[in-house]
Short mmCIF file of C-alpha atoms (C1' of nucleotides) in Angstrom, two decimals:
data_model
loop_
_atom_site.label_atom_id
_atom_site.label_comp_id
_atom_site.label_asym_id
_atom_site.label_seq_id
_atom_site.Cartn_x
_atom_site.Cartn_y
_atom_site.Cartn_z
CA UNK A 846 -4.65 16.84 -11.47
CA UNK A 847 -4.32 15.38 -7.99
CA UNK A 848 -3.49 11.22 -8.29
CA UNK A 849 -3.52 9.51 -5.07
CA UNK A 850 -2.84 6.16 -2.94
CA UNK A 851 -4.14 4.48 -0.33
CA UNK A 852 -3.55 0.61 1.26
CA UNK A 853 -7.43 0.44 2.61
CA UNK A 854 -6.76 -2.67 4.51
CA UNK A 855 -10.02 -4.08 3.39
CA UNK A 856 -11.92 -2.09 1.26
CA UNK A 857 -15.98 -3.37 2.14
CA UNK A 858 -15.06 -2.89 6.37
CA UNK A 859 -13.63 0.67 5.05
CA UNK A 860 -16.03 1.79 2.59
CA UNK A 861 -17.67 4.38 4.70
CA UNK A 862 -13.67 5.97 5.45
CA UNK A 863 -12.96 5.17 1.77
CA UNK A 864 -16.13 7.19 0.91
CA UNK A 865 -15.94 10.34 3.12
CA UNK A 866 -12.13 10.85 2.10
CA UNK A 867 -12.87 10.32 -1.58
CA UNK A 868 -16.02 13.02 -1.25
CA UNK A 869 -13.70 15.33 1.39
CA UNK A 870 -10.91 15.60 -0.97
CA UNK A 871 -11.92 14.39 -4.95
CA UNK A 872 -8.77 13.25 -6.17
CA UNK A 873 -8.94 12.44 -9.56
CA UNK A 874 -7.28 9.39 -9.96
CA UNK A 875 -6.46 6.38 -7.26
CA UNK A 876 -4.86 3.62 -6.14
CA UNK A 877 -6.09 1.18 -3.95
CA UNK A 878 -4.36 -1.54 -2.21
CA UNK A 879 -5.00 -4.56 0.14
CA UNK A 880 -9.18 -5.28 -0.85
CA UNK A 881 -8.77 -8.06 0.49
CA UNK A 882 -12.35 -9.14 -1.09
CA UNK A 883 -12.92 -11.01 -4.66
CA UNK A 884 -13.69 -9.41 -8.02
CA UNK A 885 -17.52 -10.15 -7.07
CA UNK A 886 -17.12 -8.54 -3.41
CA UNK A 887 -15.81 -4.98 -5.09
CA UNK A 888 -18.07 -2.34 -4.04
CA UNK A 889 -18.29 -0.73 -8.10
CA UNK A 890 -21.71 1.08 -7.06
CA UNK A 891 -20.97 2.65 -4.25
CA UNK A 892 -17.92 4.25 -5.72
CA UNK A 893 -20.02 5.08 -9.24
CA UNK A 894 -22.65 6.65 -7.25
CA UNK A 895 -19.97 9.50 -6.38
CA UNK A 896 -18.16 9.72 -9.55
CA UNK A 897 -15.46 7.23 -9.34
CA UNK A 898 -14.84 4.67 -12.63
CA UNK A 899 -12.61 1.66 -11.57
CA UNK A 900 -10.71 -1.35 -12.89
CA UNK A 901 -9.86 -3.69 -10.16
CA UNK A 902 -7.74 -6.96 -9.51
CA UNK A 903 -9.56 -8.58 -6.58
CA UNK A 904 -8.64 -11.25 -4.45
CA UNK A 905 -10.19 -13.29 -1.77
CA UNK A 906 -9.17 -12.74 1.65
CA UNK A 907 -5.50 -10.93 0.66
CA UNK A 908 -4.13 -8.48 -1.40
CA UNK A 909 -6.02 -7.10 -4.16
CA UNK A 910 -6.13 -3.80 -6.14
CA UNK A 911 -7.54 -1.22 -7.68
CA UNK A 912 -7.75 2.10 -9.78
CA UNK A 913 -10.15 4.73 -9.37
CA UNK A 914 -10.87 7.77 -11.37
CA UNK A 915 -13.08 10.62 -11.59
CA UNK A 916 -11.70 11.96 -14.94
CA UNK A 917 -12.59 9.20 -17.54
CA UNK A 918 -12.51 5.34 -17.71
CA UNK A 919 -9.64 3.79 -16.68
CA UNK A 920 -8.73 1.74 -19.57
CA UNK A 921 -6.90 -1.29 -18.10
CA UNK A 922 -3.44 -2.03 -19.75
CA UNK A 923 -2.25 -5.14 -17.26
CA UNK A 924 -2.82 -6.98 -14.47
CA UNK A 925 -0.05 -8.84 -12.78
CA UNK A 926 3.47 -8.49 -13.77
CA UNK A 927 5.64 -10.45 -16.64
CA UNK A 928 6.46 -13.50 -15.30
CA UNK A 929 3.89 -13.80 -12.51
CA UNK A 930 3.58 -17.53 -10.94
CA UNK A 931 0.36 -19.65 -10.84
CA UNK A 932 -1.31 -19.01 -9.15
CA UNK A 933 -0.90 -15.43 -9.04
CA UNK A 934 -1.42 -13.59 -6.22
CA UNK A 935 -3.44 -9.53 -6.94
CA UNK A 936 -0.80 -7.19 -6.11
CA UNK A 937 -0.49 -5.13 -9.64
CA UNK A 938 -2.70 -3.27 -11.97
CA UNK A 939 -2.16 -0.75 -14.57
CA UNK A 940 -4.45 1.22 -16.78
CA UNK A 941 -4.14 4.43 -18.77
CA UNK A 942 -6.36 7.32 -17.47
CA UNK A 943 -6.18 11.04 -19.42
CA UNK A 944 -2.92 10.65 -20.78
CA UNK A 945 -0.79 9.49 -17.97
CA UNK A 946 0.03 5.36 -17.77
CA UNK A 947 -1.11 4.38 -14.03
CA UNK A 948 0.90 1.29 -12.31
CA UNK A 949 -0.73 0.53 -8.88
CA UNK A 950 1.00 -2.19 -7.18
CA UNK A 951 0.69 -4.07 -3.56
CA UNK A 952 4.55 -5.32 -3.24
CA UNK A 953 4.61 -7.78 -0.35
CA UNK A 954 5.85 -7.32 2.54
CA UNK A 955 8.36 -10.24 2.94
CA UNK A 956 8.38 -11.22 6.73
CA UNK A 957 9.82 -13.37 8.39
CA UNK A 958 13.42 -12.61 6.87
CA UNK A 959 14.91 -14.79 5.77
CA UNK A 960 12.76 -17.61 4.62
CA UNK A 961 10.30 -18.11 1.59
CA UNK A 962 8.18 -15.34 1.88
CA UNK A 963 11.40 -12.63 1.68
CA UNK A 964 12.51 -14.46 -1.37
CA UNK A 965 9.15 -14.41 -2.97
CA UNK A 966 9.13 -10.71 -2.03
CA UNK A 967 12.30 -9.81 -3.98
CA UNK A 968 11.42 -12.00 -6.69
CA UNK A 969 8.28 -9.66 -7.27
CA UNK A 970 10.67 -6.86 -6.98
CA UNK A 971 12.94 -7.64 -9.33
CA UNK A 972 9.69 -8.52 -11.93
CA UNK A 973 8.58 -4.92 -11.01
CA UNK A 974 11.89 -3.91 -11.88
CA UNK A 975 12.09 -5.39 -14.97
CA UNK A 976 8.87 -3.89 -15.98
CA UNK A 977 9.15 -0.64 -14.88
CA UNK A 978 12.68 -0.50 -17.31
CA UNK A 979 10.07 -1.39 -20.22
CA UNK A 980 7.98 1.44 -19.46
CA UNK A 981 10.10 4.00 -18.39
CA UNK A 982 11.61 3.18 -21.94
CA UNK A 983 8.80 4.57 -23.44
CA UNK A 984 9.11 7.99 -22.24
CA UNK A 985 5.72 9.01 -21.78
CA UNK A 986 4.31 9.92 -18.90
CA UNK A 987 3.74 7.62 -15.93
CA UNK A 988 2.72 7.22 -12.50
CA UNK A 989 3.95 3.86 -10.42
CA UNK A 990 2.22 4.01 -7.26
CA UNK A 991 1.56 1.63 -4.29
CA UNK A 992 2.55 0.37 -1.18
CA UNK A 993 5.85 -0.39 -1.74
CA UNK A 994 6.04 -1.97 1.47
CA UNK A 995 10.08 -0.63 1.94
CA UNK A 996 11.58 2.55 4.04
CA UNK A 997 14.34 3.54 1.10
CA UNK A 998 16.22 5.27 4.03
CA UNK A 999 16.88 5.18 7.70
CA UNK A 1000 14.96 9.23 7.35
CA UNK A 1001 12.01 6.94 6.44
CA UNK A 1002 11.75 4.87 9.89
CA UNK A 1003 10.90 6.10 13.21
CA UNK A 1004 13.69 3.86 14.71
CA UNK A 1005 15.97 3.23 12.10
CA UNK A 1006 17.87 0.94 14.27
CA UNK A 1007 15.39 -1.67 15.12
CA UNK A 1008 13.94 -2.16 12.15
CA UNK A 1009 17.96 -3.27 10.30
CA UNK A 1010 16.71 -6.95 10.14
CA UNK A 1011 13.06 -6.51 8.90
CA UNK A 1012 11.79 -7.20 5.62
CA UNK A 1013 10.75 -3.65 4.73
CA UNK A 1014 14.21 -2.29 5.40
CA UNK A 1015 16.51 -5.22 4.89
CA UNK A 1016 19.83 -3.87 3.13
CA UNK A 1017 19.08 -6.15 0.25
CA UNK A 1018 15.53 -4.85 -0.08
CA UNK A 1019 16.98 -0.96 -0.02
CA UNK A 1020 19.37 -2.37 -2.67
CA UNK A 1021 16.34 -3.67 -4.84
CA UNK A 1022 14.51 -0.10 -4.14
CA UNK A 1023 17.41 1.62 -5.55
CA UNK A 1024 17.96 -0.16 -8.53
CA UNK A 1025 14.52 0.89 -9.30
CA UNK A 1026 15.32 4.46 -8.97
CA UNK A 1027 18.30 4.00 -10.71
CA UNK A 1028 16.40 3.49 -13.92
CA UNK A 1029 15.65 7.61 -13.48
CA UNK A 1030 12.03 7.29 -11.60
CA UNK A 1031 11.43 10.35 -9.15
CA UNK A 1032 10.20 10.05 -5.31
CA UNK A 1033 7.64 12.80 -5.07
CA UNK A 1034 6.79 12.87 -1.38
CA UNK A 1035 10.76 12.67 -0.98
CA UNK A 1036 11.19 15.58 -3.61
CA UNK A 1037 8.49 17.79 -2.21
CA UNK A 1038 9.62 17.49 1.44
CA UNK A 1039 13.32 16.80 1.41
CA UNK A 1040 14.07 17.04 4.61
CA UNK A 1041 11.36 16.27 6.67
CA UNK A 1042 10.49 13.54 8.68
CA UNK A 1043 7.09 12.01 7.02
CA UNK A 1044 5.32 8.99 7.48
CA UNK A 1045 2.59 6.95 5.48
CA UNK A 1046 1.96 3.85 7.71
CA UNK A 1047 1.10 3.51 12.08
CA UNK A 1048 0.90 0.36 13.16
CA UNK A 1049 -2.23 -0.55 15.17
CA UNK A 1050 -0.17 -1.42 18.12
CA UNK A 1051 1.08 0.66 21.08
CA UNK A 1052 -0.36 3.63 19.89
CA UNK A 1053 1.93 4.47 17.02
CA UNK A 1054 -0.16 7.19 15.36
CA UNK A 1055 -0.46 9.10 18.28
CA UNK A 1056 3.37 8.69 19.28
CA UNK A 1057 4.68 9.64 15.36
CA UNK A 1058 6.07 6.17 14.97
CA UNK A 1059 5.75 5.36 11.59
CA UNK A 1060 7.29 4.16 8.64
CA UNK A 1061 7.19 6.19 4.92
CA UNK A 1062 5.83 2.72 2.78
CA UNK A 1063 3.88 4.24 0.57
CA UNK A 1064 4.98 5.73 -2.72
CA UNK A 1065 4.35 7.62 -6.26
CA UNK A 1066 7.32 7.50 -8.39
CA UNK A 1067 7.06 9.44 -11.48
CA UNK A 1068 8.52 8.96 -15.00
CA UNK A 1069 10.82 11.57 -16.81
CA UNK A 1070 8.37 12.68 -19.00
CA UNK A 1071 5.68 13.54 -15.97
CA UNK A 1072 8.33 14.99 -13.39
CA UNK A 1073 8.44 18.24 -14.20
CA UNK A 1074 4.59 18.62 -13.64
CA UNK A 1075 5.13 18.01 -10.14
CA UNK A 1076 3.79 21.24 -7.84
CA UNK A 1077 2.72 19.37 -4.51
CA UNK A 1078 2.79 15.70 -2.21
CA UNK A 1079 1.68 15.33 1.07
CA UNK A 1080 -0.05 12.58 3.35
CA UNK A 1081 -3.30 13.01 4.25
CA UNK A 1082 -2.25 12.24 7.80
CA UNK A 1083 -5.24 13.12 9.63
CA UNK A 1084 -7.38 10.24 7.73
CA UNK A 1085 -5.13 7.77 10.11
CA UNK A 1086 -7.01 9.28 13.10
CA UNK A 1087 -10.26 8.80 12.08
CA UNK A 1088 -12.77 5.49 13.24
CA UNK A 1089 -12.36 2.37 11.82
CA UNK A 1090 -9.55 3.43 10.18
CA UNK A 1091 -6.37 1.80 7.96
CA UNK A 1092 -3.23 1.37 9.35
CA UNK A 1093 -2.08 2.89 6.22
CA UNK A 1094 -2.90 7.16 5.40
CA UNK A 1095 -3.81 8.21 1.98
CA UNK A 1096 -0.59 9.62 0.09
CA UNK A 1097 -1.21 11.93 -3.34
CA UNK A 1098 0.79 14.40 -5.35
CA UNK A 1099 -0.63 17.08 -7.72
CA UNK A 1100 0.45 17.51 -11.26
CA UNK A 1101 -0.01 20.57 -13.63
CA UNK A 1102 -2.47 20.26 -16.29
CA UNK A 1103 -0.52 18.19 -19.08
"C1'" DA B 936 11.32 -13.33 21.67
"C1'" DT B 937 6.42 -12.01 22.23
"C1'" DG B 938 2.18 -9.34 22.78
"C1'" DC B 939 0.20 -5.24 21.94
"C1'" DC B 940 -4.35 -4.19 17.28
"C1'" DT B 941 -7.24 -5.19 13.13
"C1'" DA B 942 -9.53 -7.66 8.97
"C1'" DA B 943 -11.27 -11.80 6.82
"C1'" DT B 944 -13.31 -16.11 7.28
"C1'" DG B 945 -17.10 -17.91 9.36
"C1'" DC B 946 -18.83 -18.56 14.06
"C1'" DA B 947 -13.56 -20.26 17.14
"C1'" DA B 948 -9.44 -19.70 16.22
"C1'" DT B 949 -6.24 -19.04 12.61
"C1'" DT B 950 -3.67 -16.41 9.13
"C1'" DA B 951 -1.63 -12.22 7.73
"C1'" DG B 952 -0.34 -7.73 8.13
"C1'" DA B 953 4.41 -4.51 8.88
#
DNA sequence: ATGCCTAATGCAATTAGA
């Protein structure tokens, strides 16, 4: 069982990347973030016509999300997070797909620091928080995966050092990451590859995907009852170098047959 | 400190991304 994520940055202008990776590779279940189109602009045909079932959260202009799967119906639990305010802006689903729960989340990305949209980005994070302790009380099995939009550590960033101020590696924002983890969740790109240097995100400028300057953003943490069926991660790095491409790469981990 | 690039909106230039 391979589940997967993948910030599209638009999902209509990427359809035809979103398409060929989804045929190339089949993952079974997936995340989507930033559609940055309204429920009425999601492209539910295009997807059905090779195999993928969705539930989607759709926005217009900004943010939106949504999960796919090739293995049954998603059958959609939630959207948005306890405690949301209204207006609400599309940066959570979750649905329940063969047994596993599914959280895909968009958490925002907080800049400028400081000012209101870093304070609005760790008040989402501590509602994710306080969710995620409600299902992870459940012990059953669970997958929380999105762009996370935070480098947990400086093995995360390209250059560490410049990036100290920045809303995606603020100490405060580390602080919120780890209280998440805290509650027992695992990293699975992080477990998989412990020591290498592994990236998720190139920014469009200055040529960051061909210089290796990236940032690890992108993340599936999995829930004690689901850990131990972890056998692979890796980034589909190559899907950054294609045309017309996301500034984010697809990220997925494979699970054993529950 | 800012531009470098890209998407969406909507048709020029602005907003947002990270």
């Amino acid at each position: 069982m391979r589940i997967a994520t993948y910030n599209v940055n638009g999902i209509n202008g990427r359809l035809p990347v979103l398409l060929r990776w989804l045929e190339e590779t089949r993952p079974d279940i997936v995340c989507l973030q930033e559609l940055k189109a309204g429920d009425e602009k999601f492209p539910e045909a295009a997807l059905g016509a090779i195999g993928y079932d969705a539930v989607w959260h759709g926005q217009k202009s900004w943010n939106g999300v949504a999960i796919l799967s090739r293995v049954g119906p998603p059958v959609e639990t939630r959207r948005g997070l306890p405690g949301d305010p209204d207006p609400a802006q599309s940066r959570y689903i979750e649905a329940a797909v063969n047994g596993i729960l599914i959280g895909g989340l968009y958490l925002p990305n907080g800049n400028p620091r400081p000012g209101p949209k870093f304070d609005y980005k760790l008040a989402w994070f501590d509602r994710l928080i306080a969710h995620a302790a409600d299902l992870i009380a459940a012990d059953v099995p669970i997958v929380l995966a999105g762009d996370y939009n935070v480098m947990p550590t400086s093995q995360d960033v390209y250059k560490p050092e410049r990036w100290t101020e920045d809303a995606l590696f603020a100490p405060e924002v580390r602080a919120a990451f780890a209280r998440l983890m805290d509650q027992g969740w695992t990293d699975a790109l992080r477990t998989i590859h412990p020591d290498e240097t592994i990236y998720t995100f190139f920014d469009y400028f200055r040529n960051a995907y061909a210089r290796n300057a990236g940032l690890r953003i992108d993340h599936l943490l999995l829930s004690p009852a689901i850990a131990g069926r972890l056998v692979d991660a890796q980034v589909d790095r190559d899907v950054r170098g294609w045309e017309k491409t996301s500034d984010h790469a697809p990220v997925w981990i494979e699970l054993t047959n529950g």
